[in-house]
PDB file of C-alpha atoms in Angstrom:
ATOM      1  CA  UNK A   1      14.665 -61.361  25.465  1.00  0.00           C
ATOM      2  CA  UNK A   2      16.589 -58.888  27.721  1.00  0.00           C
ATOM      3  CA  UNK A   3      16.225 -55.925  25.306  1.00  0.00           C
ATOM      4  CA  UNK A   4      12.450 -56.575  25.223  1.00  0.00           C
ATOM      5  CA  UNK A   5      12.348 -56.731  29.083  1.00  0.00           C
ATOM      6  CA  UNK A   6      14.383 -53.452  29.285  1.00  0.00           C
ATOM      7  CA  UNK A   7      12.009 -51.707  26.759  1.00  0.00           C
ATOM      8  CA  UNK A   8       8.949 -52.749  28.751  1.00  0.00           C
ATOM      9  CA  UNK A   9      10.563 -51.643  32.061  1.00  0.00           C
ATOM     10  CA  UNK A  10      11.500 -48.260  30.555  1.00  0.00           C
ATOM     11  CA  UNK A  11       7.925 -47.736  29.563  1.00  0.00           C
ATOM     12  CA  UNK A  12       6.515 -49.002  32.876  1.00  0.00           C
ATOM     13  CA  UNK A  13       8.547 -46.380  34.860  1.00  0.00           C
ATOM     14  CA  UNK A  14       6.496 -43.595  33.257  1.00  0.00           C
ATOM     15  CA  UNK A  15       3.276 -45.053  34.493  1.00  0.00           C
ATOM     16  CA  UNK A  16       1.647 -44.502  37.828  1.00  0.00           C
ATOM     17  CA  UNK A  17       2.551 -47.261  40.243  1.00  0.00           C
ATOM     18  CA  UNK A  18      -0.131 -49.927  40.536  1.00  0.00           C
ATOM     19  CA  UNK A  19      -0.968 -52.499  43.149  1.00  0.00           C
ATOM     20  CA  UNK A  20       1.929 -54.432  44.539  1.00  0.00           C
ATOM     21  CA  UNK A  21       1.279 -58.145  44.389  1.00  0.00           C
ATOM     22  CA  UNK A  22       3.358 -61.057  45.530  1.00  0.00           C
ATOM     23  CA  UNK A  23       3.974 -61.935  41.989  1.00  0.00           C
ATOM     24  CA  UNK A  24       5.161 -58.445  41.063  1.00  0.00           C
ATOM     25  CA  UNK A  25       7.410 -58.383  43.953  1.00  0.00           C
ATOM     26  CA  UNK A  26       8.936 -61.776  42.927  1.00  0.00           C
ATOM     27  CA  UNK A  27       9.347 -60.577  39.375  1.00  0.00           C
ATOM     28  CA  UNK A  28      11.106 -57.388  40.539  1.00  0.00           C
ATOM     29  CA  UNK A  29      13.351 -59.378  42.824  1.00  0.00           C
ATOM     30  CA  UNK A  30      14.385 -61.539  39.904  1.00  0.00           C
ATOM     31  CA  UNK A  31      15.036 -58.520  37.732  1.00  0.00           C
ATOM     32  CA  UNK A  32      17.113 -56.782  40.378  1.00  0.00           C
ATOM     33  CA  UNK A  33      19.282 -59.907  40.741  1.00  0.00           C
ATOM     34  CA  UNK A  34      19.941 -60.181  36.923  1.00  0.00           C
ATOM     35  CA  UNK A  35      23.423 -60.293  35.752  1.00  0.00           C
ATOM     36  CA  UNK A  36      22.426 -57.916  32.898  1.00  0.00           C
ATOM     37  CA  UNK A  37      23.376 -54.422  34.129  1.00  0.00           C
ATOM     38  CA  UNK A  38      21.077 -52.747  31.678  1.00  0.00           C
ATOM     39  CA  UNK A  39      18.116 -54.826  32.902  1.00  0.00           C
ATOM     40  CA  UNK A  40      18.919 -54.000  36.509  1.00  0.00           C
ATOM     41  CA  UNK A  41      19.238 -50.287  35.601  1.00  0.00           C
ATOM     42  CA  UNK A  42      15.759 -50.421  34.074  1.00  0.00           C
ATOM     43  CA  UNK A  43      14.199 -52.448  36.997  1.00  0.00           C
ATOM     44  CA  UNK A  44      15.623 -50.290  39.966  1.00  0.00           C
ATOM     45  CA  UNK A  45      13.369 -47.248  39.305  1.00  0.00           C
ATOM     46  CA  UNK A  46      10.254 -49.399  39.087  1.00  0.00           C
ATOM     47  CA  UNK A  47      11.233 -51.298  42.177  1.00  0.00           C
ATOM     48  CA  UNK A  48      11.700 -48.140  44.157  1.00  0.00           C
ATOM     49  CA  UNK A  49       8.328 -46.652  42.915  1.00  0.00           C
ATOM     50  CA  UNK A  50       6.207 -49.816  43.100  1.00  0.00           C
ATOM     51  CA  UNK A  51       7.518 -51.460  46.291  1.00  0.00           C
ATOM     52  CA  UNK A  52       5.064 -49.802  48.655  1.00  0.00           C
ATOM     53  CA  UNK A  53       5.353 -52.651  51.250  1.00  0.00           C
ATOM     54  CA  UNK A  54       9.194 -52.473  51.516  1.00  0.00           C
ATOM     55  CA  UNK A  55       9.452 -56.119  50.548  1.00  0.00           C
ATOM     56  CA  UNK A  56      12.412 -55.213  48.263  1.00  0.00           C
ATOM     57  CA  UNK A  57      14.058 -52.836  50.617  1.00  0.00           C
ATOM     58  CA  UNK A  58      17.118 -55.152  51.257  1.00  0.00           C
ATOM     59  CA  UNK A  59      17.592 -55.847  47.529  1.00  0.00           C
ATOM     60  CA  UNK A  60      17.271 -52.165  46.572  1.00  0.00           C
ATOM     61  CA  UNK A  61      19.681 -51.052  49.379  1.00  0.00           C
ATOM     62  CA  UNK A  62      22.282 -53.798  48.338  1.00  0.00           C
ATOM     63  CA  UNK A  63      22.106 -52.693  44.696  1.00  0.00           C
ATOM     64  CA  UNK A  64      22.462 -49.004  45.632  1.00  0.00           C
ATOM     65  CA  UNK A  65      25.478 -49.882  47.744  1.00  0.00           C
ATOM     66  CA  UNK A  66      26.984 -51.830  44.911  1.00  0.00           C
ATOM     67  CA  UNK A  67      26.380 -49.267  42.215  1.00  0.00           C
ATOM     68  CA  UNK A  68      27.387 -46.069  44.020  1.00  0.00           C
ATOM     69  CA  UNK A  69      31.169 -46.603  43.848  1.00  0.00           C
ATOM     70  CA  UNK A  70      30.884 -47.663  40.113  1.00  0.00           C
ATOM     71  CA  UNK A  71      29.944 -44.095  39.022  1.00  0.00           C
ATOM     72  CA  UNK A  72      33.500 -42.730  39.747  1.00  0.00           C
ATOM     73  CA  UNK A  73      35.463 -45.934  39.148  1.00  0.00           C
ATOM     74  CA  UNK A  74      37.851 -44.961  36.451  1.00  0.00           C
ATOM     75  CA  UNK A  75      38.808 -48.536  35.811  1.00  0.00           C
ATOM     76  CA  UNK A  76      35.292 -49.302  34.434  1.00  0.00           C
ATOM     77  CA  UNK A  77      34.168 -48.408  30.967  1.00  0.00           C
ATOM     78  CA  UNK A  78      32.142 -45.139  30.588  1.00  0.00           C
ATOM     79  CA  UNK A  79      29.111 -47.181  29.425  1.00  0.00           C
ATOM     80  CA  UNK A  80      29.078 -49.301  32.571  1.00  0.00           C
ATOM     81  CA  UNK A  81      29.472 -46.196  34.790  1.00  0.00           C
ATOM     82  CA  UNK A  82      26.664 -44.472  32.891  1.00  0.00           C
ATOM     83  CA  UNK A  83      24.413 -47.508  33.411  1.00  0.00           C
ATOM     84  CA  UNK A  84      25.154 -47.333  37.122  1.00  0.00           C
ATOM     85  CA  UNK A  85      24.279 -43.620  37.159  1.00  0.00           C
ATOM     86  CA  UNK A  86      21.043 -44.232  35.283  1.00  0.00           C
ATOM     87  CA  UNK A  87      20.110 -47.064  37.620  1.00  0.00           C
ATOM     88  CA  UNK A  88      20.890 -44.943  40.695  1.00  0.00           C
ATOM     89  CA  UNK A  89      18.867 -42.042  39.486  1.00  0.00           C
ATOM     90  CA  UNK A  90      15.857 -44.295  39.884  1.00  0.00           C
ATOM     91  CA  UNK A  91      16.639 -44.484  43.655  1.00  0.00           C
ATOM     92  CA  UNK A  92      17.105 -40.755  44.041  1.00  0.00           C
ATOM     93  CA  UNK A  93      14.145 -40.265  46.308  1.00  0.00           C
ATOM     94  CA  UNK A  94      14.676 -43.316  48.552  1.00  0.00           C
ATOM     95  CA  UNK A  95      18.407 -42.959  48.913  1.00  0.00           C
ATOM     96  CA  UNK A  96      19.686 -39.424  49.688  1.00  0.00           C
ATOM     97  CA  UNK A  97      23.329 -40.425  48.986  1.00  0.00           C
ATOM     98  CA  UNK A  98      22.513 -40.717  45.279  1.00  0.00           C
ATOM     99  CA  UNK A  99      22.102 -37.039  44.687  1.00  0.00           C
ATOM    100  CA  UNK A 100      25.688 -35.956  45.756  1.00  0.00           C
ATOM    101  CA  UNK A 101      27.154 -38.937  43.869  1.00  0.00           C
ATOM    102  CA  UNK A 102      25.623 -37.898  40.631  1.00  0.00           C
ATOM    103  CA  UNK A 103      26.639 -34.274  41.161  1.00  0.00           C
ATOM    104  CA  UNK A 104      30.176 -35.530  41.927  1.00  0.00           C
ATOM    105  CA  UNK A 105      30.247 -37.650  38.811  1.00  0.00           C
ATOM    106  CA  UNK A 106      29.431 -34.534  36.816  1.00  0.00           C
ATOM    107  CA  UNK A 107      31.944 -32.243  38.580  1.00  0.00           C
ATOM    108  CA  UNK A 108      34.965 -34.585  38.966  1.00  0.00           C
ATOM    109  CA  UNK A 109      37.572 -35.343  36.316  1.00  0.00           C
ATOM    110  CA  UNK A 110      35.483 -37.884  34.439  1.00  0.00           C
ATOM    111  CA  UNK A 111      35.305 -38.018  30.686  1.00  0.00           C
ATOM    112  CA  UNK A 112      33.073 -35.742  28.803  1.00  0.00           C
ATOM    113  CA  UNK A 113      31.470 -38.843  27.214  1.00  0.00           C
ATOM    114  CA  UNK A 114      30.443 -40.105  30.658  1.00  0.00           C
ATOM    115  CA  UNK A 115      29.252 -36.652  31.634  1.00  0.00           C
ATOM    116  CA  UNK A 116      27.234 -36.255  28.467  1.00  0.00           C
ATOM    117  CA  UNK A 117      25.516 -39.591  29.205  1.00  0.00           C
ATOM    118  CA  UNK A 118      24.613 -38.560  32.669  1.00  0.00           C
ATOM    119  CA  UNK A 119      23.364 -35.181  31.454  1.00  0.00           C
ATOM    120  CA  UNK A 120      21.208 -36.961  28.900  1.00  0.00           C
ATOM    121  CA  UNK A 121      19.803 -39.277  31.593  1.00  0.00           C
ATOM    122  CA  UNK A 122      19.008 -36.331  33.864  1.00  0.00           C
ATOM    123  CA  UNK A 123      17.670 -34.217  31.049  1.00  0.00           C
ATOM    124  CA  UNK A 124      15.273 -36.762  29.663  1.00  0.00           C
ATOM    125  CA  UNK A 125      13.870 -37.340  33.188  1.00  0.00           C
ATOM    126  CA  UNK A 126      10.423 -36.187  34.149  1.00  0.00           C
ATOM    127  CA  UNK A 127      11.770 -35.964  37.806  1.00  0.00           C
ATOM    128  CA  UNK A 128      12.004 -32.441  39.146  1.00  0.00           C
ATOM    129  CA  UNK A 129      15.051 -33.375  41.245  1.00  0.00           C
ATOM    130  CA  UNK A 130      17.165 -33.865  38.066  1.00  0.00           C
ATOM    131  CA  UNK A 131      17.460 -30.112  37.405  1.00  0.00           C
ATOM    132  CA  UNK A 132      19.090 -29.070  40.673  1.00  0.00           C
ATOM    133  CA  UNK A 133      21.708 -31.688  40.120  1.00  0.00           C
ATOM    134  CA  UNK A 134      22.615 -30.238  36.747  1.00  0.00           C
ATOM    135  CA  UNK A 135      22.607 -26.761  38.197  1.00  0.00           C
ATOM    136  CA  UNK A 136      24.902 -27.743  41.020  1.00  0.00           C
ATOM    137  CA  UNK A 137      27.362 -29.171  38.697  1.00  0.00           C
ATOM    138  CA  UNK A 138      27.145 -26.647  35.916  1.00  0.00           C
ATOM    139  CA  UNK A 139      30.340 -24.538  36.653  1.00  0.00           C
ATOM    140  CA  UNK A 140      32.455 -27.656  36.750  1.00  0.00           C
ATOM    141  CA  UNK A 141      31.384 -28.923  33.329  1.00  0.00           C
ATOM    142  CA  UNK A 142      33.327 -28.430  30.133  1.00  0.00           C
ATOM    143  CA  UNK A 143      31.782 -25.971  27.609  1.00  0.00           C
ATOM    144  CA  UNK A 144      30.651 -28.941  25.460  1.00  0.00           C
ATOM    145  CA  UNK A 145      28.867 -30.630  28.414  1.00  0.00           C
ATOM    146  CA  UNK A 146      27.606 -27.231  29.692  1.00  0.00           C
ATOM    147  CA  UNK A 147      25.894 -26.775  26.327  1.00  0.00           C
ATOM    148  CA  UNK A 148      23.986 -30.057  26.738  1.00  0.00           C
ATOM    149  CA  UNK A 149      23.209 -29.277  30.361  1.00  0.00           C
ATOM    150  CA  UNK A 150      21.992 -25.785  29.494  1.00  0.00           C
ATOM    151  CA  UNK A 151      19.671 -27.199  26.784  1.00  0.00           C
ATOM    152  CA  UNK A 152      18.331 -29.741  29.241  1.00  0.00           C
ATOM    153  CA  UNK A 153      17.754 -27.117  31.915  1.00  0.00           C
ATOM    154  CA  UNK A 154      15.636 -25.003  29.440  1.00  0.00           C
ATOM    155  CA  UNK A 155      13.195 -27.952  28.868  1.00  0.00           C
ATOM    156  CA  UNK A 156      11.528 -27.362  32.133  1.00  0.00           C
ATOM    157  CA  UNK A 157      10.429 -24.131  33.674  1.00  0.00           C
ATOM    158  CA  UNK A 158      11.300 -25.190  37.230  1.00  0.00           C
ATOM    159  CA  UNK A 159      14.822 -26.144  36.099  1.00  0.00           C
ATOM    160  CA  UNK A 160      15.306 -22.912  34.239  1.00  0.00           C
ATOM    161  CA  UNK A 161      14.136 -21.020  37.377  1.00  0.00           C
ATOM    162  CA  UNK A 162      16.692 -23.033  39.458  1.00  0.00           C
ATOM    163  CA  UNK A 163      19.370 -22.048  36.993  1.00  0.00           C
ATOM    164  CA  UNK A 164      18.330 -18.417  37.231  1.00  0.00           C
ATOM    165  CA  UNK A 165      18.309 -18.568  41.060  1.00  0.00           C
ATOM    166  CA  UNK A 166      21.858 -19.944  40.987  1.00  0.00           C
ATOM    167  CA  UNK A 167      22.968 -17.230  38.634  1.00  0.00           C
ATOM    168  CA  UNK A 168      21.366 -14.610  40.856  1.00  0.00           C
ATOM    169  CA  UNK A 169      23.245 -16.005  43.901  1.00  0.00           C
ATOM    170  CA  UNK A 170      26.499 -15.822  41.794  1.00  0.00           C
ATOM    171  CA  UNK A 171      26.822 -19.657  41.933  1.00  0.00           C
ATOM    172  CA  UNK A 172      26.750 -19.610  38.028  1.00  0.00           C
ATOM    173  CA  UNK A 173      28.370 -16.980  36.027  1.00  0.00           C
ATOM    174  CA  UNK A 174      26.276 -15.881  33.096  1.00  0.00           C
ATOM    175  CA  UNK A 175      29.432 -14.603  31.361  1.00  0.00           C
ATOM    176  CA  UNK A 176      30.424 -18.163  30.604  1.00  0.00           C
ATOM    177  CA  UNK A 177      27.208 -18.732  28.678  1.00  0.00           C
ATOM    178  CA  UNK A 178      27.996 -16.413  25.743  1.00  0.00           C
ATOM    179  CA  UNK A 179      25.498 -14.039  24.117  1.00  0.00           C
ATOM    180  CA  UNK A 180      23.479 -16.626  22.262  1.00  0.00           C
ATOM    181  CA  UNK A 181      22.616 -18.729  25.384  1.00  0.00           C
ATOM    182  CA  UNK A 182      21.916 -15.541  27.454  1.00  0.00           C
ATOM    183  CA  UNK A 183      19.502 -14.501  24.808  1.00  0.00           C
ATOM    184  CA  UNK A 184      17.822 -17.906  24.922  1.00  0.00           C
ATOM    185  CA  UNK A 185      17.566 -17.613  28.629  1.00  0.00           C
ATOM    186  CA  UNK A 186      16.012 -14.217  28.462  1.00  0.00           C
ATOM    187  CA  UNK A 187      13.614 -15.381  25.753  1.00  0.00           C
ATOM    188  CA  UNK A 188      12.560 -18.372  27.798  1.00  0.00           C
TER     189      UNK A 188
END
C-alpha cells in the first residue's frame, strides 16, 4: 500500500495545488506522521505546497527539524540520508535553512553515492532553486559527481546560465571541465 501512496504523492507534487480542505489537511497530517520515511519524503513537498492555511505548519517544522541533521549523519545509511535530502528539498521555499544544508551535503566528505543521489534529486526537479545549489557545490564535487551535476545543469537554461555566471566570477574553473564538456557548454 505504501509504494502506491508514494507513487500517487510523487505525481501529485507536479500538479498545481488545489483547494485545501479539512479532509486533505487530515490526510497530509497522517502521511507526515507515517513511520515510512519514503512516504514522509513524498508527502512533505505536497504539504508545503498545498497547506495554504498553515494548519500543518507545526508538523512541517518538526519534520524539517528532525530531517536536517540526518543529511550529514555519517552513522546513517546513504539511502536514509538521501531520503532526508529529498524530503527536505520539498521544504526549500518555506525553510531557508534547507538550501545551505543541501549544499553542505554536496560539499562535505560524504560518499559519492550519497552525492549522486542528491544530484539526481536536484537534477530531476522542476524547481529553479535546485540549479544554484548544484552550482554552489560544483567545485567540491569529485569528477564523477561533477559529471552528473554538469549534465543536470545543462537540462535547464537558467541553471546553465547560473553555471556560466559562476564561471565568469571565477567561482568555477572551466579548466576542470575538460574539452568535451566545455564544447557542450559552448554549444548549449
